[in-house]
Tab-separated table of C-alpha atoms in Angstrom:
chain	number	residue	atom	x	y	z
A	114	UNK	CA	78.137	131.262	24.085
A	115	UNK	CA	74.743	130.564	23.347
A	116	UNK	CA	72.011	131.889	26.579
A	117	UNK	CA	69.191	129.441	27.695
A	118	UNK	CA	66.814	130.386	29.259
A	119	UNK	CA	65.397	127.984	32.061
A	120	UNK	CA	61.757	127.380	33.371
A	121	UNK	CA	61.153	126.716	36.829
A	122	UNK	CA	59.338	122.986	37.698
A	123	UNK	CA	57.427	123.992	40.240
A	124	UNK	CA	57.873	126.720	44.083
A	125	UNK	CA	58.769	126.271	47.163
A	126	UNK	CA	56.760	126.973	49.961
A	127	UNK	CA	58.795	126.767	53.412
A	128	UNK	CA	58.300	128.322	57.032
A	129	UNK	CA	60.867	131.562	56.544
A	130	UNK	CA	59.103	133.860	55.615
A	131	UNK	CA	62.350	136.377	55.356
A	132	UNK	CA	65.393	136.515	54.666
A	133	UNK	CA	66.977	137.203	58.402
A	134	UNK	CA	66.349	133.750	60.158
A	135	UNK	CA	67.317	131.714	57.510
A	136	UNK	CA	70.164	129.290	58.430
A	137	UNK	CA	73.073	129.911	56.424
A	138	UNK	CA	72.970	126.427	55.090
A	139	UNK	CA	71.399	123.310	54.881
A	140	UNK	CA	70.378	120.830	57.582
A	141	UNK	CA	71.562	123.984	60.907
A	142	UNK	CA	67.241	123.601	61.813
A	143	UNK	CA	65.472	120.008	60.820
A	144	UNK	CA	62.851	121.055	62.043
A	145	UNK	CA	62.591	123.744	59.370
A	146	UNK	CA	60.199	122.157	57.592
A	147	UNK	CA	58.519	122.945	53.238
A	148	UNK	CA	56.268	121.244	50.774
A	149	UNK	CA	58.077	121.871	46.914
A	150	UNK	CA	54.859	121.618	44.604
A	151	UNK	CA	55.696	120.633	41.049
A	152	UNK	CA	54.235	123.069	38.347
A	153	UNK	CA	52.595	122.616	34.962
A	154	UNK	CA	53.290	120.161	32.896
A	155	UNK	CA	55.900	119.168	35.247
A	156	UNK	CA	53.338	118.259	37.896
A	157	UNK	CA	52.693	114.445	36.941
A	158	UNK	CA	53.614	111.743	39.189
A	159	UNK	CA	55.699	110.023	36.346
A	160	UNK	CA	58.748	112.901	36.671
A	161	UNK	CA	59.047	111.470	40.504
A	162	UNK	CA	58.740	107.930	39.940
A	163	UNK	CA	61.492	106.412	41.847
A	164	UNK	CA	62.434	109.382	44.277
A	165	UNK	CA	60.328	107.709	47.092
A	166	UNK	CA	63.698	105.682	47.830
A	167	UNK	CA	65.536	108.731	47.911
A	168	UNK	CA	66.442	109.922	52.061
A	169	UNK	CA	67.646	113.403	50.439
A	170	UNK	CA	67.770	115.257	48.028
A	171	UNK	CA	69.374	118.105	45.959
A	172	UNK	CA	67.309	121.601	44.974
A	173	UNK	CA	68.388	124.188	43.665
A	174	UNK	CA	66.378	127.137	42.860
A	175	UNK	CA	66.476	130.990	41.979
A	176	UNK	CA	67.708	133.690	44.100
A	177	UNK	CA	64.471	135.013	43.036
A	178	UNK	CA	64.983	138.221	46.040
A	179	UNK	CA	68.311	139.251	43.799
A	180	UNK	CA	67.619	138.608	40.026
A	181	UNK	CA	66.970	142.203	39.198
A	182	UNK	CA	70.638	143.154	41.709
A	183	UNK	CA	73.193	141.949	39.638
A	184	UNK	CA	76.657	140.281	41.057
A	185	UNK	CA	79.531	141.306	42.244
A	186	UNK	CA	82.639	139.662	41.512
A	187	UNK	CA	84.275	140.233	45.591
A	188	UNK	CA	81.746	139.646	48.105
A	189	UNK	CA	81.292	139.769	52.213
A	190	UNK	CA	80.988	136.222	53.340
A	191	UNK	CA	78.871	136.185	56.941
A	192	UNK	CA	83.055	134.091	58.483
A	193	UNK	CA	84.696	136.443	56.264
A	194	UNK	CA	84.556	139.405	59.345
A	195	UNK	CA	84.007	142.206	56.998
A	196	UNK	CA	86.810	141.045	54.192
A	197	UNK	CA	85.867	140.772	50.451
A	198	UNK	CA	86.303	136.924	48.748
A	199	UNK	CA	85.688	136.077	45.690
A	200	UNK	CA	81.998	134.880	44.428
A	201	UNK	CA	83.439	132.266	42.950
A	202	UNK	CA	84.834	131.230	46.408
A	203	UNK	CA	81.290	131.629	48.467
A	204	UNK	CA	77.579	131.118	48.210
A	205	UNK	CA	77.046	134.314	48.132
A	206	UNK	CA	73.282	135.148	46.299
A	207	UNK	CA	74.902	137.916	44.559
A	208	UNK	CA	76.227	135.533	41.712
A	209	UNK	CA	76.385	136.024	37.579
A	210	UNK	CA	73.973	133.534	37.476
A	211	UNK	CA	71.840	133.862	40.771
A	212	UNK	CA	70.867	129.913	41.193
A	213	UNK	CA	71.052	128.161	44.667
A	214	UNK	CA	71.408	125.024	45.890
A	215	UNK	CA	70.850	122.205	49.037
A	216	UNK	CA	70.826	118.753	49.968
A	217	UNK	CA	67.547	118.166	51.931
A	218	UNK	CA	65.686	115.459	53.813
A	219	UNK	CA	62.572	114.430	51.264
A	220	UNK	CA	59.946	113.048	54.168
A	221	UNK	CA	58.168	111.713	51.573
A	222	UNK	CA	56.093	112.209	48.519
A	223	UNK	CA	52.353	113.190	48.645
A	224	UNK	CA	49.920	112.140	45.429
A	225	UNK	CA	47.760	115.239	45.587
A	226	UNK	CA	45.564	115.373	43.163
A	227	UNK	CA	47.518	113.302	40.628
A	228	UNK	CA	49.695	115.774	41.068
A	229	UNK	CA	53.328	114.633	43.019
A	230	UNK	CA	54.534	117.357	46.221
A	231	UNK	CA	57.639	116.110	47.950
A	232	UNK	CA	57.108	117.081	52.352
A	233	UNK	CA	60.971	118.266	53.080
A	234	UNK	CA	62.730	119.264	56.176
A	235	UNK	CA	66.028	120.809	57.367
A	236	UNK	CA	65.650	123.081	54.810
A	237	UNK	CA	67.268	127.132	54.419
A	238	UNK	CA	64.859	128.495	51.300
A	239	UNK	CA	62.647	131.067	51.904
A	240	UNK	CA	59.212	130.475	50.863
A	241	UNK	CA	57.994	131.046	47.136
A	242	UNK	CA	60.813	130.469	46.045
A	243	UNK	CA	61.482	128.972	42.485
A	244	UNK	CA	62.928	125.386	41.656
A	245	UNK	CA	64.999	124.490	38.538
A	246	UNK	CA	65.624	120.624	39.576
A	247	UNK	CA	65.539	118.240	41.806
A	248	UNK	CA	68.535	115.803	42.155
A	249	UNK	CA	69.393	112.712	44.052
A	250	UNK	CA	71.826	112.902	46.225
A	251	UNK	CA	74.500	109.937	46.111
A	252	UNK	CA	76.307	109.283	49.066
A	253	UNK	CA	79.346	107.519	47.938
A	254	UNK	CA	79.310	110.200	45.302
A	255	UNK	CA	78.407	113.362	46.973
A	256	UNK	CA	79.925	112.672	50.259
A	257	UNK	CA	83.429	113.403	50.170
A	258	UNK	CA	85.259	112.288	53.299
A	259	UNK	CA	88.923	114.223	51.780
A	260	UNK	CA	87.426	116.587	50.448
A	261	UNK	CA	88.529	119.955	52.384
A	262	UNK	CA	88.324	123.925	52.520
A	263	UNK	CA	90.016	125.418	55.587
A	264	UNK	CA	88.035	129.285	55.350
A	265	UNK	CA	84.486	127.112	56.067
A	266	UNK	CA	86.000	124.125	58.221
A	267	UNK	CA	83.265	123.377	60.072
A	268	UNK	CA	79.568	123.643	60.693
A	269	UNK	CA	78.283	126.749	62.563
A	270	UNK	CA	78.280	125.728	66.122
A	271	UNK	CA	75.308	126.302	68.147
A	272	UNK	CA	76.713	128.887	71.163
A	273	UNK	CA	73.510	129.785	73.248
A	274	UNK	CA	70.925	128.233	74.632
A	275	UNK	CA	66.636	129.615	74.060
A	276	UNK	CA	65.156	130.513	76.438
A	277	UNK	CA	61.344	131.306	76.328
A	278	UNK	CA	59.479	133.929	78.855
A	279	UNK	CA	56.269	133.831	80.526
A	280	UNK	CA	54.423	135.886	77.815
A	281	UNK	CA	56.174	133.648	74.575
A	282	UNK	CA	55.200	130.354	76.790
A	283	UNK	CA	52.145	131.878	76.951
A	284	UNK	CA	51.860	132.564	73.675
A	285	UNK	CA	53.398	128.955	71.720
A	286	UNK	CA	50.547	127.293	74.134
A	287	UNK	CA	47.632	128.768	71.994
A	288	UNK	CA	48.893	126.884	68.643
A	289	UNK	CA	48.252	123.288	68.419
A	290	UNK	CA	51.136	122.317	66.882
A	291	UNK	CA	53.100	124.568	69.798
A	292	UNK	CA	56.214	121.159	70.137
A	293	UNK	CA	57.288	121.389	66.572
A	294	UNK	CA	56.839	125.274	66.576
A	295	UNK	CA	58.686	125.365	69.894
A	296	UNK	CA	61.482	123.510	68.435
A	297	UNK	CA	61.522	124.567	65.318
A	298	UNK	CA	62.584	128.267	67.219
A	299	UNK	CA	65.057	126.263	68.958
A	300	UNK	CA	65.946	125.224	65.985
A	301	UNK	CA	66.317	128.411	64.400
A	302	UNK	CA	67.561	130.642	66.619
A	303	UNK	CA	70.596	129.082	68.308
A	304	UNK	CA	72.503	129.147	64.403
A	305	UNK	CA	71.954	133.073	65.825
A	306	UNK	CA	70.702	134.605	63.264
A	307	UNK	CA	72.596	137.813	63.377
A	308	UNK	CA	75.376	139.341	61.343
A	309	UNK	CA	78.706	138.875	61.846
A	310	UNK	CA	79.912	142.319	63.579
A	311	UNK	CA	76.710	142.138	65.798
A	312	UNK	CA	78.011	139.274	67.577
A	313	UNK	CA	81.188	140.780	68.296
A	314	UNK	CA	79.680	143.847	70.271
A	315	UNK	CA	77.586	144.553	73.043
A	316	UNK	CA	74.137	143.687	71.262
A	317	UNK	CA	71.050	144.833	73.186
A	318	UNK	CA	68.865	145.289	70.214
A	319	UNK	CA	65.503	143.382	69.971
A	320	UNK	CA	65.773	141.078	66.420
A	321	UNK	CA	61.787	139.933	64.225
A	322	UNK	CA	62.006	136.980	62.542
A	323	UNK	CA	59.265	136.409	60.554
A	324	UNK	CA	58.586	131.863	61.224
A	325	UNK	CA	55.245	130.228	59.824
A	326	UNK	CA	52.504	132.542	60.309
A	327	UNK	CA	54.561	133.864	63.387
A	328	UNK	CA	56.263	137.254	64.254
A	329	UNK	CA	58.824	135.616	66.998
A	330	UNK	CA	60.620	138.303	69.240
A	331	UNK	CA	64.129	137.979	70.881
A	332	UNK	CA	66.817	139.160	72.763
A	333	UNK	CA	71.018	138.221	73.107
A	334	UNK	CA	70.310	138.072	76.996
A	335	UNK	CA	73.887	137.457	78.938
A	336	UNK	CA	74.643	134.134	77.656
A	337	UNK	CA	71.390	133.237	75.877
A	338	UNK	CA	68.767	133.744	73.552
A	339	UNK	CA	65.285	135.050	75.207
A	340	UNK	CA	62.789	134.976	73.283
A	341	UNK	CA	59.910	138.229	74.197
A	342	UNK	CA	56.627	137.533	71.681
A	343	UNK	CA	55.326	135.174	69.731
A	344	UNK	CA	52.678	137.267	67.879
A	345	UNK	CA	50.540	136.540	64.848
A	346	UNK	CA	52.283	138.148	61.786
A	347	UNK	CA	50.059	140.925	59.880
A	348	UNK	CA	50.332	141.138	56.454
């Protein structure tokens, strides 16, 4: 079998600055936004002509953080509770060809100095990710009501409320887009980014999640998530 070289068509710039905290599927955090900037010979408005008619698009991308980690035939996905299943029965990042796919909402297409920039929402993709392709989402073909997968029968359920401490509220108020940032934090944390095995035990540790330019520190408190602080991230 011959090999095929692939050239990224652009780079996705999202609110997720690290892997921890990224929702495990697209659409779980509708306020999670990103810009997809096409590059080089692909950065032409002709290449996206007509795409503005689509409400949603498929984004095919590289798991760039895993390019040098190889693959394994058995993996432990979040829902497995520690058990292993075949890599092709999951959406694990440790794949023979580390390609990911997400269906996201296309908010608009900007003409930035003659080059297209796609504004997306509901993303679950790390900032700086190389994008391989964009395809229109076709409701009549891509939504199959009869499809079934008992291992993951439904979306991830939100079970914990998100409460902001007085300190976090004060820090939040200093951002010019405080309402949007607050909703992003709620959307992301309400999905409970913790590993599955930590959800089944008493967990008093303080977590940090990088969102936009902030380090959001939070902790599980009884039946809710307590946002402790929202500090500017440092390199």
